[in-house]
CSV table of C-alpha atoms in Angstrom, one decimal:
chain,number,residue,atom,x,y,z
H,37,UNK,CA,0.3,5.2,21.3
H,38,UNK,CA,-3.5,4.5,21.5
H,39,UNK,CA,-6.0,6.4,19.9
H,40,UNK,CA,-8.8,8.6,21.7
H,41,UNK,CA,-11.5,6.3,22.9
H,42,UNK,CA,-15.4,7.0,21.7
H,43,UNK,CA,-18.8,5.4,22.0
H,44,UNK,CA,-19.5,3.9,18.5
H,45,UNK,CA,-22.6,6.0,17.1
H,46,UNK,CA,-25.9,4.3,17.7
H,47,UNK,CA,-26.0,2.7,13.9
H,48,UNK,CA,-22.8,1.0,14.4
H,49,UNK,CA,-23.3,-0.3,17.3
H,50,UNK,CA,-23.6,-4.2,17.8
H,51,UNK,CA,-24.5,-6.4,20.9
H,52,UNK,CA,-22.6,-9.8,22.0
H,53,UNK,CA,-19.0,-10.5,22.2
H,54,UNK,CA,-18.8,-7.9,18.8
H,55,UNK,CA,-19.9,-5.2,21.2
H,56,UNK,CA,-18.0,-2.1,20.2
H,57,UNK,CA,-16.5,-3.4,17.3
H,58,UNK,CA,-16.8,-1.3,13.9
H,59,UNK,CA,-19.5,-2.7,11.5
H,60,UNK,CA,-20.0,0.2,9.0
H,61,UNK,CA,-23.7,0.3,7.0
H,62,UNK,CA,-23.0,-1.9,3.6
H,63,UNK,CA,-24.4,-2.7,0.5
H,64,UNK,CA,-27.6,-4.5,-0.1
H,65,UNK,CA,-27.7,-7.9,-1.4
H,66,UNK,CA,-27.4,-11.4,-0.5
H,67,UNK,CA,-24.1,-13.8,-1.6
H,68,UNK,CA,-25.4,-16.4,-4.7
H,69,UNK,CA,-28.9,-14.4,-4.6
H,70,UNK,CA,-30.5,-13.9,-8.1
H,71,UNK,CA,-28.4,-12.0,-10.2
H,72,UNK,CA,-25.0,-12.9,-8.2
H,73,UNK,CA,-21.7,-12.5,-9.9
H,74,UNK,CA,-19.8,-15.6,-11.5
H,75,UNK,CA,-16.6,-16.3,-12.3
H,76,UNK,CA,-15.5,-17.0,-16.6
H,77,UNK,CA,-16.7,-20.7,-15.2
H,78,UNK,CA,-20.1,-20.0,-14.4
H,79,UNK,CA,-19.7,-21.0,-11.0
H,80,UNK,CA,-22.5,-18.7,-9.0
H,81,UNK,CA,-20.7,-16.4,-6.4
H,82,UNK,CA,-21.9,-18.2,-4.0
H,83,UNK,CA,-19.2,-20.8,-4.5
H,84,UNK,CA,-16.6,-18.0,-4.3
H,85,UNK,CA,-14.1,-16.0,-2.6
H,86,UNK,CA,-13.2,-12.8,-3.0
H,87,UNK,CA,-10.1,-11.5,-1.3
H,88,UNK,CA,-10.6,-14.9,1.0
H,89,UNK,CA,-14.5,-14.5,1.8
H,90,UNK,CA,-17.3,-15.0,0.1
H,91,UNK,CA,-19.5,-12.3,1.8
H,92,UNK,CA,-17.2,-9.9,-0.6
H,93,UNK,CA,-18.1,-10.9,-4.0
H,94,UNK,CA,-21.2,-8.7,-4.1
H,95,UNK,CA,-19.8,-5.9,-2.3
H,96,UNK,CA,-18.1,-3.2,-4.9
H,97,UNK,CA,-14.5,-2.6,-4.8
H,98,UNK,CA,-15.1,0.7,-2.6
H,99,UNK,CA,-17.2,-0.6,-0.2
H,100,UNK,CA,-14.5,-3.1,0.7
H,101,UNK,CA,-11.7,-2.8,3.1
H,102,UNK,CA,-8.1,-4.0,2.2
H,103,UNK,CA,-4.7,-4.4,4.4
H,104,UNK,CA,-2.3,-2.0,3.3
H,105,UNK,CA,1.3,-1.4,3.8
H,106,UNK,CA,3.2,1.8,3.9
H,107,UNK,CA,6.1,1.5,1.8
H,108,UNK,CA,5.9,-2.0,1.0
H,109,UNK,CA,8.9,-2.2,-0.7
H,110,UNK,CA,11.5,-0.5,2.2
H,111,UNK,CA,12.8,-3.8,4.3
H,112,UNK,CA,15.4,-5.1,5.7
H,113,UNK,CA,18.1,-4.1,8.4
H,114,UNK,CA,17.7,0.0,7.8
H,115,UNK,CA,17.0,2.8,9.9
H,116,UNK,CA,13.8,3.8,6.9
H,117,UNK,CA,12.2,0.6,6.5
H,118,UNK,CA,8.8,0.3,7.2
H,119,UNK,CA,8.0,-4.0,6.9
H,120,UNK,CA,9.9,-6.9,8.0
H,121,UNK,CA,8.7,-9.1,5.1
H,122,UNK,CA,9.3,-9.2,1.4
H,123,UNK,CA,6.3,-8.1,-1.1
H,124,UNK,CA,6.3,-11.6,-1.4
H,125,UNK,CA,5.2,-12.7,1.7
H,126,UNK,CA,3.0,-9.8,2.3
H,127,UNK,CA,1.1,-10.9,-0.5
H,128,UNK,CA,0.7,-14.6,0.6
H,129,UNK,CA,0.1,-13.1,4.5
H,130,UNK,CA,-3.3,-11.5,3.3
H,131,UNK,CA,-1.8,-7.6,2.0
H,132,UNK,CA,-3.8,-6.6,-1.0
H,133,UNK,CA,-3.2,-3.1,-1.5
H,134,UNK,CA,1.0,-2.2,-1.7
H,135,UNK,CA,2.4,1.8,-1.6
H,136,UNK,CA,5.3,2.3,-3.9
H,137,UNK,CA,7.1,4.8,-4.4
H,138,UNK,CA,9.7,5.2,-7.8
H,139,UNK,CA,13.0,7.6,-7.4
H,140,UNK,CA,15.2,8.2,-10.3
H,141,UNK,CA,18.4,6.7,-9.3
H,142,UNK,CA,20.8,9.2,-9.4
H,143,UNK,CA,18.6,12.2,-7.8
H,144,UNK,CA,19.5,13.3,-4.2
H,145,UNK,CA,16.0,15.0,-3.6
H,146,UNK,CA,14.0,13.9,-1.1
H,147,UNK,CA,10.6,12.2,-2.5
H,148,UNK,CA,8.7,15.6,-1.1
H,149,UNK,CA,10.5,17.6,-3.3
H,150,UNK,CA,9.3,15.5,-6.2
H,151,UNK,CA,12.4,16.8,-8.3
H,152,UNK,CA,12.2,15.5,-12.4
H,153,UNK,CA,14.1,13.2,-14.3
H,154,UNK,CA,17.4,14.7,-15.8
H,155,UNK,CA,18.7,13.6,-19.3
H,156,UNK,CA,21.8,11.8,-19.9
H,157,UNK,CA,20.8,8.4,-17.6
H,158,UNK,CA,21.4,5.1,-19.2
H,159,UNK,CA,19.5,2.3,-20.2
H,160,UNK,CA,16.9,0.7,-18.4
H,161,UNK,CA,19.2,-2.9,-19.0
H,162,UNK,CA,22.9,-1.4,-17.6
H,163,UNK,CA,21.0,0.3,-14.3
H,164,UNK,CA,22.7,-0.1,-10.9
H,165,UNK,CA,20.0,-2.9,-9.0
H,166,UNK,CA,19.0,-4.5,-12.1
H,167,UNK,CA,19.8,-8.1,-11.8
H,168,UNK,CA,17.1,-9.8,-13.5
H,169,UNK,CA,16.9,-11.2,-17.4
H,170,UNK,CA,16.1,-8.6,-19.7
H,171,UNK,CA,15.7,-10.9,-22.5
H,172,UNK,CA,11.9,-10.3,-22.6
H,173,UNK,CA,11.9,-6.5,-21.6
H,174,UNK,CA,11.7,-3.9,-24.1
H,175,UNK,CA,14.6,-1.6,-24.3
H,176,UNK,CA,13.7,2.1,-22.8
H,177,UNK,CA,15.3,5.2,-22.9
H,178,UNK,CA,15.9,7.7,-19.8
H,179,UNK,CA,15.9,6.9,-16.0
H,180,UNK,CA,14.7,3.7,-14.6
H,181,UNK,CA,12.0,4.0,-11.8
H,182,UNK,CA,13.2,2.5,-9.0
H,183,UNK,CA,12.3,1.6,-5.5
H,184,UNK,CA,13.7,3.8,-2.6
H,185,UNK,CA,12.3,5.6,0.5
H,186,UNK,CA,12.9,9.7,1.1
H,187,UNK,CA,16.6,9.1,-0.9
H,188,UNK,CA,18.1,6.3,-3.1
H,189,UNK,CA,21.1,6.4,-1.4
H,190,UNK,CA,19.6,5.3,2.4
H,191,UNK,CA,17.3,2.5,1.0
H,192,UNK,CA,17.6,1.5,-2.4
H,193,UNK,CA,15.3,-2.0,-3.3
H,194,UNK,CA,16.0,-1.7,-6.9
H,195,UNK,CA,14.1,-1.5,-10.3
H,196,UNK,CA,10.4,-1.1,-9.5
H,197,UNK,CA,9.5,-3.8,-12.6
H,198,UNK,CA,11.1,-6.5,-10.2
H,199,UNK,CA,8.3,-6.4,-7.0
H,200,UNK,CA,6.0,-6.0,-10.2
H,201,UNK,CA,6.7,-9.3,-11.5
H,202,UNK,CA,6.0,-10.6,-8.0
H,203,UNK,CA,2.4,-9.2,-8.0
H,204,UNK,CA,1.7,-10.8,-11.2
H,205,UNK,CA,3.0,-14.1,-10.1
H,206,UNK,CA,0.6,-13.9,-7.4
H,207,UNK,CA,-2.3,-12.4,-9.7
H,208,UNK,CA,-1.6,-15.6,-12.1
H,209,UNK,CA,-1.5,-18.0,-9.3
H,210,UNK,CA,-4.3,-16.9,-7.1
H,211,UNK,CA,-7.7,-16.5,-9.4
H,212,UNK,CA,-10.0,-14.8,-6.8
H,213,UNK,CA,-7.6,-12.3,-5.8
H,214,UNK,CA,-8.0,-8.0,-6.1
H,215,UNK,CA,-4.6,-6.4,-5.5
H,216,UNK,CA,-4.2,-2.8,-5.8
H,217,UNK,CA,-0.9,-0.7,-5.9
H,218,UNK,CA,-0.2,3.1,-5.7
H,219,UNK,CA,2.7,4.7,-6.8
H,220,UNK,CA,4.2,7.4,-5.2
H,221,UNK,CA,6.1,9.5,-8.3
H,222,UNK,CA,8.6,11.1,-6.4
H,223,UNK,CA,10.6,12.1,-9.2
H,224,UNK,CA,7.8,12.9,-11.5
H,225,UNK,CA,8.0,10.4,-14.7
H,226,UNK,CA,6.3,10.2,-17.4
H,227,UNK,CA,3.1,8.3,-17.7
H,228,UNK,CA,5.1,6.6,-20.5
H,229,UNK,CA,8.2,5.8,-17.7
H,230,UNK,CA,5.8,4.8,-14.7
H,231,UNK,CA,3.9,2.9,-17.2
H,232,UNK,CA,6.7,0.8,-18.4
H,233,UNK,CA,7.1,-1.6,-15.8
H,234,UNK,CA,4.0,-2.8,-15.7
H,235,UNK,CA,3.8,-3.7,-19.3
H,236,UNK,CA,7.7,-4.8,-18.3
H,237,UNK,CA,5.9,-6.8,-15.3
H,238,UNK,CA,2.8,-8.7,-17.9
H,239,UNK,CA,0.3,-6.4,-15.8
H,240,UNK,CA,-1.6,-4.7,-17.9
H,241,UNK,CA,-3.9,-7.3,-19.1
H,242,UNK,CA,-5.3,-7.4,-15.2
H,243,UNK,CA,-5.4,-3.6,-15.0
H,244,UNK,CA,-9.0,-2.5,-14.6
H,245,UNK,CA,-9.3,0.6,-16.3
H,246,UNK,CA,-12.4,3.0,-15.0
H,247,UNK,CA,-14.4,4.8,-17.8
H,248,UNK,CA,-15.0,7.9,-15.6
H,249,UNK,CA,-13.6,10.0,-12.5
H,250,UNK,CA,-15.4,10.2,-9.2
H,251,UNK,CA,-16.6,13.0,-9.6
H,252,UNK,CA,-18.3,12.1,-12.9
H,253,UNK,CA,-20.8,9.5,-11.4
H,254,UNK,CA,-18.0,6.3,-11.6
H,255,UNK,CA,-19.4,3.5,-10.1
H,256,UNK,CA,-17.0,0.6,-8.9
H,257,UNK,CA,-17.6,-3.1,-10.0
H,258,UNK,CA,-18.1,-5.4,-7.3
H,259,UNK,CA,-14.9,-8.1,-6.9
H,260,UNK,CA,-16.7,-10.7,-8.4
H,261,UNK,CA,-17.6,-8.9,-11.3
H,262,UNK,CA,-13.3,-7.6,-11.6
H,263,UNK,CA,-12.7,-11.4,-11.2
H,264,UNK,CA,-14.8,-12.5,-13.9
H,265,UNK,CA,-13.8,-9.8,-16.3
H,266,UNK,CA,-10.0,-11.0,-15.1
H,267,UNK,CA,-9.4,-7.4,-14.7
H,268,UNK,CA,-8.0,-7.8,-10.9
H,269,UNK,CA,-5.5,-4.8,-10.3
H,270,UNK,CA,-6.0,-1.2,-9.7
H,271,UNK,CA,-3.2,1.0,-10.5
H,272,UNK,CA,-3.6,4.3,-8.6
H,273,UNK,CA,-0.5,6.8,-9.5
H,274,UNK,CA,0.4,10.4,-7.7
H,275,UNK,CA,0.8,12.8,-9.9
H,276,UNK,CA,-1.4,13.3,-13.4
H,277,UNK,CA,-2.1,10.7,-15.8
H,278,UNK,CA,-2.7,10.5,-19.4
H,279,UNK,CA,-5.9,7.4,-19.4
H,280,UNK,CA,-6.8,8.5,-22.9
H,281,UNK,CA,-3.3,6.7,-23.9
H,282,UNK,CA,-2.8,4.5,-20.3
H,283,UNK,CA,-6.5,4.1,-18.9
H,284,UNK,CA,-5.2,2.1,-16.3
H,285,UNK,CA,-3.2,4.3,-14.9
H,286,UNK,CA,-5.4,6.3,-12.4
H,287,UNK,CA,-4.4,9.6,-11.1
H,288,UNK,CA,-4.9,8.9,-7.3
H,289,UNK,CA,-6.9,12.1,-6.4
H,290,UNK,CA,-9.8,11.1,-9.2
H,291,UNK,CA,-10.9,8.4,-7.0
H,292,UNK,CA,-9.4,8.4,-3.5
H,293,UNK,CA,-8.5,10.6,-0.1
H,294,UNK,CA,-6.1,10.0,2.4
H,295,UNK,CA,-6.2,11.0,6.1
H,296,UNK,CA,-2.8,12.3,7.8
H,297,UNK,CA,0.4,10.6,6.7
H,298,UNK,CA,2.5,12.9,9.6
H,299,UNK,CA,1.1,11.3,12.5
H,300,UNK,CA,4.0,11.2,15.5
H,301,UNK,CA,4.0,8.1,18.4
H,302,UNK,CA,1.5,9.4,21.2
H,303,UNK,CA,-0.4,11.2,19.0
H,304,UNK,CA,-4.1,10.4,18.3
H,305,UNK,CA,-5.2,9.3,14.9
H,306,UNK,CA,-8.3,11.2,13.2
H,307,UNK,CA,-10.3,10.2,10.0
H,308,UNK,CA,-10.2,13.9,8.4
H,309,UNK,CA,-9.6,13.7,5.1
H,310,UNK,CA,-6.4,16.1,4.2
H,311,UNK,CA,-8.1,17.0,0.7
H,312,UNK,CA,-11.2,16.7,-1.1
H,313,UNK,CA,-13.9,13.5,-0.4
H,314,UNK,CA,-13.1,11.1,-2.9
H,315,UNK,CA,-15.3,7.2,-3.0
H,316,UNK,CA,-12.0,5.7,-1.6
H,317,UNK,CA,-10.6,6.5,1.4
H,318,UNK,CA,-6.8,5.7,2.7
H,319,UNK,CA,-6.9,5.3,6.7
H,320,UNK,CA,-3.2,5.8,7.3
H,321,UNK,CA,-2.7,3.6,11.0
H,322,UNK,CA,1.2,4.5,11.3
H,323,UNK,CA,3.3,6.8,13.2
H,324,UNK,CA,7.1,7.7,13.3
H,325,UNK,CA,9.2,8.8,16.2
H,326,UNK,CA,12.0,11.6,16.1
H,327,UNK,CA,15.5,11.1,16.4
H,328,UNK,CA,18.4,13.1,16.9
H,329,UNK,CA,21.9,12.1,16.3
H,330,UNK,CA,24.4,15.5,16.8
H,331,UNK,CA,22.8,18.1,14.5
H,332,UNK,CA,20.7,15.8,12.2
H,333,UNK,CA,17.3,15.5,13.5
H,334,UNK,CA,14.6,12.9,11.8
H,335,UNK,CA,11.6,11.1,12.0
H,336,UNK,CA,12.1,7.6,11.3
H,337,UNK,CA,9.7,4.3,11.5
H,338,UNK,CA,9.7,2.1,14.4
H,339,UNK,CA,8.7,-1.0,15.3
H,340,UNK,CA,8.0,-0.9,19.1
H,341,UNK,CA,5.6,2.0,18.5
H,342,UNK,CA,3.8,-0.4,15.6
H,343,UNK,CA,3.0,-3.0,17.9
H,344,UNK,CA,1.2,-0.7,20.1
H,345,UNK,CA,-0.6,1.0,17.2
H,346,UNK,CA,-1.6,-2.6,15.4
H,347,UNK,CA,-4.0,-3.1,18.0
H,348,UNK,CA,-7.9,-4.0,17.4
H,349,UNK,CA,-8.7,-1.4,19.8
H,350,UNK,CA,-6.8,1.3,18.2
H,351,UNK,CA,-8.0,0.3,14.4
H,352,UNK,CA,-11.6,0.4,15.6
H,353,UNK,CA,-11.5,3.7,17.1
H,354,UNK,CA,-9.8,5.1,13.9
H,355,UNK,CA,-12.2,3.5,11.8
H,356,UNK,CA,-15.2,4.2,14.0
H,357,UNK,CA,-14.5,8.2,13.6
H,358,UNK,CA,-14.3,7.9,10.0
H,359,UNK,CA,-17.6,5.6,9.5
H,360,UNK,CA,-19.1,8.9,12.4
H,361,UNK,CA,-18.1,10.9,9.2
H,362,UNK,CA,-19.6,8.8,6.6
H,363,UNK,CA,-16.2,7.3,5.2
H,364,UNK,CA,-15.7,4.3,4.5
H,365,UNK,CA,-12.0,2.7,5.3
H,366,UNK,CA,-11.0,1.4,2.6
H,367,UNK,CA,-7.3,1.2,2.8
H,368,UNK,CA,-6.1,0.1,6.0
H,369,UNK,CA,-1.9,1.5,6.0
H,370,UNK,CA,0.2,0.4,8.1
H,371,UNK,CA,3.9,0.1,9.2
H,372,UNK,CA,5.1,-3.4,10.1
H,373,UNK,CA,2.0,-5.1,9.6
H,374,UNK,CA,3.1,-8.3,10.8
H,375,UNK,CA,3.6,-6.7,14.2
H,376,UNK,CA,-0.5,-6.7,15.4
H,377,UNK,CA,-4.1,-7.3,14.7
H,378,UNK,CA,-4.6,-5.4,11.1
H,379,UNK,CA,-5.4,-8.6,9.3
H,380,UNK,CA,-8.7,-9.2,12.1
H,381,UNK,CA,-9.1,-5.4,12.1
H,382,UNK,CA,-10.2,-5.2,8.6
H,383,UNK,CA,-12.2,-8.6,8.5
H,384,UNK,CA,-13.9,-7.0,11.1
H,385,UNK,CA,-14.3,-3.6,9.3
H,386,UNK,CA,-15.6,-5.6,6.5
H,387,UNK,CA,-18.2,-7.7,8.8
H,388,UNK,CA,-16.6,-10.8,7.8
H,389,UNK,CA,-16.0,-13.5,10.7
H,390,UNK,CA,-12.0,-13.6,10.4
H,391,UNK,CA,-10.3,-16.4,8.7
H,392,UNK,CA,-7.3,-17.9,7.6
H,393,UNK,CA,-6.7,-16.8,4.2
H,394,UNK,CA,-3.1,-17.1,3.6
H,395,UNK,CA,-1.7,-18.3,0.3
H,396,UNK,CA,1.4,-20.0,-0.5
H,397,UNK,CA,2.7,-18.7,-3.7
H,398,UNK,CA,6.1,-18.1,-3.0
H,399,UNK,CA,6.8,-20.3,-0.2
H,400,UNK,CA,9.1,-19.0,2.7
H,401,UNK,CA,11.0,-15.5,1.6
H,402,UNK,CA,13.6,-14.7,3.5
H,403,UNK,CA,14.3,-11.0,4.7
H,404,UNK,CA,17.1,-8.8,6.5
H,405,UNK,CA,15.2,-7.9,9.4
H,406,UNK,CA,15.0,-9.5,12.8
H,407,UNK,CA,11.5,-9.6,14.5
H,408,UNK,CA,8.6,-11.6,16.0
H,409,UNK,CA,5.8,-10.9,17.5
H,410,UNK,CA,7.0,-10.3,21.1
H,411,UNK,CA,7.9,-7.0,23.0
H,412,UNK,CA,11.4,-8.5,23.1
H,413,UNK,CA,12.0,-8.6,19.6
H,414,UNK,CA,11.3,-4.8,19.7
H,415,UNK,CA,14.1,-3.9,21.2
H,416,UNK,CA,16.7,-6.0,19.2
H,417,UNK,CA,14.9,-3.9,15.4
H,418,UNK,CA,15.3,-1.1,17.7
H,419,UNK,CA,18.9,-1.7,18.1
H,420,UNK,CA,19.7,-2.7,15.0
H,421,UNK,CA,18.5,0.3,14.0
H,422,UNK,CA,20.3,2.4,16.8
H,423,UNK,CA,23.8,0.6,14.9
H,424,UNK,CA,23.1,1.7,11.4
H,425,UNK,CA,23.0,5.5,12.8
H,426,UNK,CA,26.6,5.4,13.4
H,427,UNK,CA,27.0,3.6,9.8
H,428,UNK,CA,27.4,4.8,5.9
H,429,UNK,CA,23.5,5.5,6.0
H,430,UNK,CA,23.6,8.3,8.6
H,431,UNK,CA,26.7,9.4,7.1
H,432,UNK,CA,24.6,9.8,3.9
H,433,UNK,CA,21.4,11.1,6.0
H,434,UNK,CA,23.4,13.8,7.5
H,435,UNK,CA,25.3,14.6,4.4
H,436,UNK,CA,21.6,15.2,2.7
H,437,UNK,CA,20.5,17.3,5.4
H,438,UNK,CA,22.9,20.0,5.0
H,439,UNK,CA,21.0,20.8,1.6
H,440,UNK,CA,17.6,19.8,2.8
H,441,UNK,CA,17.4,20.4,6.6
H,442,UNK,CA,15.4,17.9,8.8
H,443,UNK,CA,15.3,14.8,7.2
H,444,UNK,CA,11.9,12.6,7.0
H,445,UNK,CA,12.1,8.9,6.9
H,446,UNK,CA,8.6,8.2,8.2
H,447,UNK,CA,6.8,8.4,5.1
């Protein structure tokens, strides 16, 4: 699928090779001017990077773009993941903004149905999944959020306090880095449950926690001034939060907007916003394609249709109708975003000349699934897809269905 083509609007519009790119209008201010932003060193922000470039360290957090992926955690050889790679490795590839979403365990509703926790689950240390030493976790009653797209039983990644302790390696390890994660609340914990991890994770102390809504005059910090303070994560959360007791934890509708999530292969993106105008702005760039197997009929992610989507073309367009509208971009979502151009796309949203900025914290992490960066390799995740419908997970899928009708994977 490719989006709609338009003529950028006069403002945007650039001449030279960058003709036709998207350069949205951006802050004021000049990199190590008088009055620049410094890190706990002193050293002038001229000498830094933010996020990998130093034309960002004067820019405020929403006046920034960010590569995000959909469902960062759901990977490997399954008919509903959305990445090839690990957090891990999206984190050292350039990702700084990850979408999770936390399941209790033992529900069978689908994450729109956003059923409750039930009583009577136990502890967070004898939970199915969790592998990792719980000598330095705190021992919590109820259900343990946990990592799963639409259903726990179709893709189950485990204990959301495990890809946790991944960002704050990578926070620890890598200074002049903003990383921000939503969570997607599917089964509607408490602030004290979603919380949890994160203190679980050593998170908090990076949190940055806002000291008004959006739509009380907030003003973001720039990055440099969240990497001097140290205060380098953004937690935004889906359903209501308590930030007298967590001020960390953000209620994702204070501060940001999303445009369609339900977008199908062939169909055209758009930057309207599906509820009201918020500072931050999520530009989903995904799409899912319908399957039918007998009577069970889904939408599911696919990898073929992501290469055609992760094109520069097709993130420019998007991106060029929402800066038309006065929107910035900030979040850039995407489905397999190692399959494509999102890493250029948002340099180039962010009028930075696109550079290398990969990291090496974790070294090489291995995943399930099977894909490069050629058409071929389409067709074998296709495939391996196409095998898992006749396996245990459609069984399940089609087993869920009969309660909750057509089945979504896509988002």
């Amino acid at each position: 699928m490719f989006c709609v083509g338009m003529l950028l609007p006069a403002q945007y519009a650039v001449a030279g090779p960058a003709a036709g790119l998207f350069h949205p209008p951006m802050p004021g201010g000049s990199v190590g001017a008088a009055g620049s932003n410094t890190d706990g060193l002193g050293r002038r922000a001229s000498a830094m990077k933010c996020n990998g470039y130093s034309e960002l360290c004067d820019r405020k957090y929403d006046k920034v773009a960010y590569v995000t992926t959909h469902n960062s955690f759901a990977t490997g050889d399954n008919i509903a993941a959305n990445q090839n790679k690990e957090i891990q490795q999206q984190l050292d590839d350039g990702v700084r903004a990850l979408m999770l979403d936390i399941h209790d365990p033992s529900s069978t509703s689908f994450s729109r149905k956003r059923s409750g926790p039930q009583d009577g689950h136990e502890d967070i240390v004898d939970s199915p999944g969790y592998n990792n030493d719980t000598s330095a976790l705190v021992k919590r009653d109820g259900p343990v959020p946990t990592l799963c797209h639409s259903v726990c039983m179709l893709l189950n990644k485990g204990p959301i306090v495990d890809q946790l302790k991944h960002v704050k390696t990578f926070l620890d390890e890598n200074p002049y880095e903003v990383v921000t994660v939503f969570v997607e609340n599917a089964s509607k914990f408490t602030d004290e449950q979603m919380a949890a991890p994160f203190q679980d994770a050593g998170l908090v102390d990076y949190a940055h926690a806002p000291n008004a809504t959006y739509d009380e005059g907030y003003q973001w910090p720039t990055l440099g001034e969240m990497i001097s303070k140290n205060k380098r994560l953004v937690v935004l959360a889906s359903t209501v939060t308590d930030t007298e007791t967590y001020p960390w934890l953000l209620y994702d509708r204070n501060y940001a907007v999303q445009t369609s999530y339900s977008v199908k292969a062939g169909q055209a993106f758009d930057c309207n916003p599906i509820s009201k105008v918020r500072s931050l702005l999520i530009m989903n760039h995904f799409v899912s394609v319908e399957e039918t197997t007998g009577l069970l009929s889904f939408d599911k992610p696919d990898y073929a249709s992501s290469l055609k989507v992760n094109n520069l073309q097709s993130f420019i367009d998007q991106a060029s109708l929402c800066g038309k509208d006065g929107h910035f971009p900030n979040y850039v979502t995407v489905d397999f975003f190692d399959a494509g151009d999102v890493l250029l796309a948002v340099a180039n949203i962010n009028k930075v000349t696109f550079t290398n900025t990969t990291t090496n914290t974790f070294g090489n992490v291995s995943s399930d699934s099977k894909s490069d960066s050629s058409d071929n390799s389409s067709s074998t995740h296709s495939a391996a897809v196409s095998i898992n419908l006749g396996s245990s997970q459609a069984l399940v899928a089609g087993l869920l269905s009969i309660v909750a009708g057509t089945l979504v994977l896509g988002f």
